[in-house]
Amino acid sequence: MNVKVQLGLLVTALMGVGQIASAQSTPIGLPGNAYRPVGHPPQVQQAQFCPPPGPAYGPGPGYVDVCPPDSSVYAELLPQDRFAIQENEFDFLQVCREATRNTYFRVEYLNGETFRHDKRTLGHPLNRPGFGNINDPFLVYHTDDIRGNPLLLDPALGVIIGGTASLAKAPHTGDLNWDELSGIKAVLGVPIFKRAAVEVGFWGLEDTRDDLNAAVPMGIPLSSPLLGIDIDPADATIELFLQGRNGARDPLLIAIPITRDGQPGERTILYDADFVSRYSSSVWSMDVNMVYDLVIPGGGFTFQPILGYRHEEYGERLTFGGSFDNRSQVLFDPVSLQPVALQEPLTNLIDSKVYNYRDQVQIGFRSETQLHDRVSLGVEPKVGLGLNLIRSSVETQNAREPGDPYIVYNRIINAINPTDDPAMTRESDREIEFAPSMDVGFYANINVTEWFNFRLGYNFIWMGRLGVADDAIRLDETTVGVDTTSQFAEIPITESNIGLRKVLRDRNIGVFTVGGEIILP
């Protein structure tokens, strides 16, 4: 009895295992007659869907593929490139992240100035006995002959007997400083090897100019930063020369003495009505450098050699001129011995422009020392050697006419003076010169976060062998004949030779910097 019961249980168990095995060999959820769930009547069918057959499944007996791979349903549900876009996007982003890892970008605000240690006086010493320094005030003689014949001088007193004189001053550029200039500096560094990076940098300052409208009203001395005039009216030695015909003080004149045939001459360009001067400059630079990070044992100190290319552009422009209407009474009618009244003032304008285009190979280094976990100090000196393309020009309009006695005389007699200056002249040139420069930077780096640093610094920049606007002007006249009609002496007849000359100078620039640095993770 017990044997029959145990045998029945064993048969029942084996039949259950067989049914389970048969059920597992048939795909689950396939549509149609291929599979009919247990307990469902024959007229009931499953809803059709078409998931991909997995590797753990195999088609059972009577399997019918109602969704073959070439069917439109299969293509809509399982496109061939279902993972291609995501995989490509992932690869692209990963490549970009790896390529920009440790890339850094610095932006700094600049505030600086251009230093001028040289001083250019617009004029040359006169061919006159006892003439002193061109930078000091000097006498311009009144004449009783508008053709330029001076009154007699007393050698003992050094003054004009029975006449008058005016004190004149030649303008100069020594007191001009271009300061409080704003600018920007930007540097992008991209690592290309484990210990090397390529840096692209740019910096520039705003264009600056110094404007001066220096009017010279009658009887009022002129004080101007450009002219450098600071005369004390109580000075007895100066008061002696400021006495007019009626004891009144003569106005102060602006005078530009010029040379004759390259030697000290006798002519001055005079302004007694007004004088205008404008001096401007512009500067910017860019460079591309390879920076290599040397391994320094011990830590706390870094040293990075720098080799690269540097381009600089520096330009200047000086424009000056004014008018003369004889309010100073320098010129007198030879017949009436009264001051000449001009219907229209005599005016002129001189414009000098110089641009420097400098290309150089530069070498240097960058070194930092760690003062604190978040603070480091650094220095970055660079020296550049290359070539400078200088383009310069000088334009004039009626260059010598203000205060010219010949012009005044010929206007009185309605004559045509063959020596009148041209209404406009222009002389230009371009040349290539050797160009050295130096840029020394000092900075403090404060680590705020892992990806941001705050920076403070100062840069001193020296640019050697530059063409500059004030020194590019040649103030000269050329002798073309002699006038023998004067009862006093032969008077040379000249024509203007004001134009361009070649003189090279240096410029120094100092800038304070403040900004930040972003480092990509």
Short mmCIF file of C-alpha atoms in Angstrom, two decimals, residues 94-320:
data_model
loop_
_atom_site.label_atom_id
_atom_site.label_comp_id
_atom_site.label_asym_id
_atom_site.label_seq_id
_atom_site.Cartn_x
_atom_site.Cartn_y
_atom_site.Cartn_z
CA GLN A 94 34.47 62.65 -24.11
CA VAL A 95 36.99 63.72 -26.75
CA CYS A 96 36.23 67.42 -26.13
CA ARG A 97 36.61 66.99 -22.40
CA GLU A 98 39.92 65.22 -22.74
CA ALA A 99 41.17 67.81 -25.25
CA THR A 100 40.32 70.78 -23.02
CA ARG A 101 41.38 69.27 -19.71
CA ASN A 102 43.55 71.78 -17.78
CA THR A 103 42.97 74.49 -20.40
CA TYR A 104 43.21 77.91 -18.76
CA PHE A 105 41.89 81.33 -19.69
CA ARG A 106 42.97 84.62 -18.10
CA VAL A 107 41.31 88.02 -18.46
CA GLU A 108 42.75 91.11 -16.76
CA TYR A 109 41.91 94.79 -16.66
CA LEU A 110 44.82 97.16 -17.35
CA ASN A 111 45.46 100.64 -16.06
CA GLY A 112 48.69 102.23 -17.20
CA GLU A 113 50.59 105.05 -18.84
CA THR A 114 53.14 105.73 -21.56
CA PHE A 115 56.29 107.40 -20.26
CA ARG A 116 58.16 110.04 -22.28
CA HIS A 117 61.65 110.64 -20.96
CA ASP A 118 62.78 112.56 -24.03
CA LYS A 119 61.76 116.14 -24.73
CA ARG A 120 61.31 117.52 -28.24
CA THR A 121 61.14 121.25 -28.75
CA LEU A 122 59.27 122.27 -31.89
CA GLY A 123 62.00 124.49 -33.23
CA HIS A 124 65.75 125.10 -33.42
CA PRO A 125 68.13 127.74 -32.03
CA LEU A 126 68.19 131.01 -33.96
CA ASN A 127 71.23 132.40 -35.73
CA ARG A 128 71.51 135.31 -33.33
CA PRO A 129 74.41 136.46 -31.13
CA GLY A 130 73.84 135.54 -27.54
CA PHE A 131 70.88 133.28 -28.27
CA GLY A 132 70.50 130.88 -25.37
CA ASN A 133 68.66 127.62 -24.89
CA ILE A 134 65.81 126.99 -27.29
CA ASN A 135 63.80 125.65 -24.36
CA ASP A 136 63.91 129.07 -22.64
CA PRO A 137 61.84 132.14 -23.58
CA PHE A 138 63.51 134.35 -26.18
CA LEU A 139 62.94 137.72 -27.81
CA VAL A 140 61.09 138.28 -31.04
CA TYR A 141 61.99 141.77 -32.34
CA HIS A 142 59.46 144.29 -33.46
CA THR A 143 60.44 145.91 -36.72
CA ASP A 144 59.79 149.24 -38.40
CA ASP A 145 60.11 147.52 -41.76
CA ILE A 146 57.73 144.68 -42.42
CA ARG A 147 60.25 143.30 -44.86
CA GLY A 148 62.17 141.99 -41.86
CA ASN A 149 64.76 144.71 -41.20
CA PRO A 150 65.33 144.83 -37.44
CA LEU A 151 65.69 147.96 -35.40
CA LEU A 152 69.10 148.78 -33.96
CA LEU A 153 70.18 146.89 -30.86
CA ASP A 154 72.10 148.21 -27.91
CA PRO A 155 74.91 145.69 -27.35
CA ALA A 156 75.26 146.71 -23.70
CA LEU A 157 71.61 146.25 -22.78
CA GLY A 158 70.76 143.62 -25.36
CA VAL A 159 67.47 145.35 -26.06
CA ILE A 160 65.99 147.32 -28.93
CA ILE A 161 66.58 151.09 -28.87
CA GLY A 162 63.45 153.08 -29.53
CA GLY A 163 61.46 149.99 -30.38
CA THR A 164 59.76 147.07 -28.72
CA ALA A 165 60.22 143.36 -28.36
CA SER A 166 57.97 140.44 -27.50
CA LEU A 167 58.88 137.46 -25.42
CA ALA A 168 58.26 134.18 -27.22
CA LYS A 169 58.32 130.54 -26.27
CA ALA A 170 58.83 127.49 -28.45
CA PRO A 171 56.38 124.65 -27.71
CA HIS A 172 57.74 121.30 -26.61
CA THR A 173 56.43 117.86 -25.67
CA GLY A 174 58.48 117.24 -22.56
CA ASP A 175 55.64 117.80 -20.11
CA LEU A 176 53.19 115.46 -21.79
CA ASN A 177 52.42 112.13 -20.13
CA TRP A 178 49.72 109.79 -21.30
CA ASP A 179 48.42 108.26 -18.08
CA GLU A 180 45.26 106.71 -16.60
CA LEU A 181 44.82 104.57 -19.69
CA SER A 182 42.42 101.63 -19.53
CA GLY A 183 42.99 98.40 -21.39
CA ILE A 184 42.52 94.64 -21.43
CA LYS A 185 44.75 91.59 -21.41
CA ALA A 186 43.65 88.05 -22.33
CA VAL A 187 45.57 84.76 -22.43
CA LEU A 188 44.36 81.33 -23.58
CA GLY A 189 46.52 78.30 -22.76
CA VAL A 190 45.90 74.81 -24.21
CA PRO A 191 48.00 71.84 -23.03
CA ILE A 192 49.33 69.80 -25.96
CA PHE A 193 51.70 67.44 -24.12
CA LYS A 194 52.00 66.31 -20.55
CA ARG A 195 54.24 69.23 -19.59
CA ALA A 196 53.82 71.65 -22.48
CA ALA A 197 51.15 74.12 -23.52
CA VAL A 198 50.50 76.64 -26.29
CA GLU A 199 49.53 80.14 -25.15
CA VAL A 200 47.88 82.86 -27.24
CA GLY A 201 47.88 86.31 -25.64
CA PHE A 202 46.67 89.82 -26.41
CA TRP A 203 46.86 93.16 -24.65
CA GLY A 204 46.04 96.71 -25.64
CA LEU A 205 45.49 100.17 -24.20
CA GLU A 206 42.90 102.69 -25.23
CA ASP A 207 43.93 105.41 -27.65
CA THR A 208 44.97 108.54 -25.83
CA ARG A 209 45.44 112.13 -26.86
CA ASP A 210 46.31 115.41 -25.25
CA ASP A 211 44.40 118.34 -26.66
CA LEU A 212 45.49 121.93 -26.21
CA ASN A 213 43.75 125.04 -27.43
CA ALA A 214 46.22 127.71 -26.41
CA ALA A 215 44.73 131.12 -27.11
CA VAL A 216 47.01 134.12 -26.76
CA PRO A 217 44.81 137.15 -26.08
CA MET A 218 46.48 140.55 -26.15
CA GLY A 219 48.25 141.49 -22.97
CA ILE A 220 47.76 138.15 -21.21
CA PRO A 221 50.77 135.85 -20.89
CA LEU A 222 50.15 132.21 -21.78
CA SER A 223 50.70 129.34 -19.35
CA SER A 224 50.32 125.84 -20.77
CA PRO A 225 51.57 122.34 -19.96
CA LEU A 226 52.52 121.86 -23.60
CA LEU A 227 54.48 125.10 -23.84
CA GLY A 228 56.02 124.72 -20.42
CA ILE A 229 55.61 128.46 -19.74
CA ASP A 230 55.64 129.69 -16.18
CA ILE A 231 56.67 133.34 -16.19
CA ASP A 232 56.48 135.55 -13.14
CA PRO A 233 55.36 139.05 -14.28
CA ALA A 234 57.18 140.51 -11.28
CA ASP A 235 60.52 139.30 -12.61
CA ALA A 236 62.39 142.50 -13.44
CA THR A 237 64.63 140.91 -16.06
CA ILE A 238 61.61 139.74 -18.02
CA GLU A 239 59.64 142.92 -17.38
CA LEU A 240 62.36 144.86 -19.20
CA PHE A 241 61.53 143.06 -22.45
CA LEU A 242 57.78 143.27 -22.04
CA GLN A 243 57.53 147.06 -22.19
CA GLY A 244 55.65 148.25 -25.26
CA ARG A 245 55.85 151.57 -27.12
CA ASN A 246 53.39 153.11 -24.68
CA GLY A 247 54.67 151.28 -21.64
CA ALA A 248 52.03 148.59 -21.92
CA ARG A 249 52.91 144.93 -21.65
CA ASP A 250 53.20 143.16 -24.97
CA PRO A 251 51.46 139.82 -25.42
CA LEU A 252 53.47 136.64 -25.18
CA LEU A 253 53.98 134.92 -28.50
CA ILE A 254 54.35 131.31 -29.49
CA ALA A 255 57.26 130.97 -31.88
CA ILE A 256 58.78 128.03 -33.76
CA PRO A 257 62.26 128.88 -35.05
CA ILE A 258 63.31 126.87 -38.09
CA THR A 259 66.68 126.18 -39.70
CA ARG A 260 67.92 127.48 -43.04
CA ASP A 261 69.70 125.00 -45.27
CA GLY A 262 70.09 122.74 -42.26
CA GLN A 263 71.85 125.44 -40.17
CA PRO A 264 70.52 127.84 -37.51
CA GLY A 265 68.38 130.42 -39.30
CA GLU A 266 66.56 133.67 -38.62
CA ARG A 267 62.93 132.83 -39.36
CA THR A 268 60.30 132.03 -36.76
CA ILE A 269 56.74 130.85 -37.31
CA LEU A 270 54.73 133.20 -35.05
CA TYR A 271 51.33 132.70 -33.46
CA ASP A 272 49.74 135.62 -31.65
CA ALA A 273 46.04 134.87 -32.15
CA ASP A 274 45.75 131.19 -31.26
CA PHE A 275 47.67 127.95 -31.21
CA VAL A 276 46.28 124.41 -31.25
CA SER A 277 48.11 121.15 -30.64
CA ARG A 278 46.93 117.57 -30.42
CA TYR A 279 49.23 114.64 -29.67
CA SER A 280 47.82 111.08 -29.63
CA SER A 281 49.15 107.54 -29.37
CA SER A 282 47.90 103.95 -29.68
CA VAL A 283 49.45 100.60 -28.76
CA TRP A 284 48.53 96.89 -28.75
CA SER A 285 50.33 93.57 -28.94
CA MET A 286 49.68 89.84 -29.40
CA ASP A 287 51.90 86.79 -29.04
CA VAL A 288 51.89 83.01 -29.47
CA ASN A 289 54.18 81.02 -27.17
CA MET A 290 55.21 77.46 -26.35
CA VAL A 291 55.46 77.06 -22.58
CA TYR A 292 57.26 74.04 -21.13
CA ASP A 293 56.96 73.04 -17.47
CA LEU A 294 60.28 71.80 -16.09
CA VAL A 295 60.31 69.35 -13.18
CA ILE A 296 61.87 71.06 -10.15
CA PRO A 297 62.71 68.67 -7.28
CA GLY A 298 61.47 69.65 -3.85
CA GLY A 299 58.20 71.32 -4.86
CA GLY A 300 56.98 74.81 -4.02
CA PHE A 301 58.77 76.30 -7.05
CA THR A 302 58.03 76.17 -10.79
CA PHE A 303 60.10 77.18 -13.79
CA GLN A 304 58.64 77.35 -17.31
CA PRO A 305 60.78 78.36 -20.31
CA ILE A 306 58.94 80.35 -23.02
CA LEU A 307 59.63 80.55 -26.76
CA GLY A 308 57.33 82.26 -29.22
CA TYR A 309 56.38 85.00 -31.67
CA ARG A 310 55.33 88.55 -30.81
CA HIS A 311 53.60 91.27 -32.88
CA GLU A 312 53.40 94.89 -31.69
CA GLU A 313 51.81 97.97 -33.18
CA TYR A 314 52.56 101.45 -31.88
CA GLY A 315 51.42 104.70 -33.48
CA GLU A 316 51.63 108.42 -32.80
CA ARG A 317 50.12 111.50 -34.37
CA LEU A 318 51.01 115.14 -33.71
CA THR A 319 48.99 117.96 -35.23
CA PHE A 320 49.66 121.61 -34.49
#
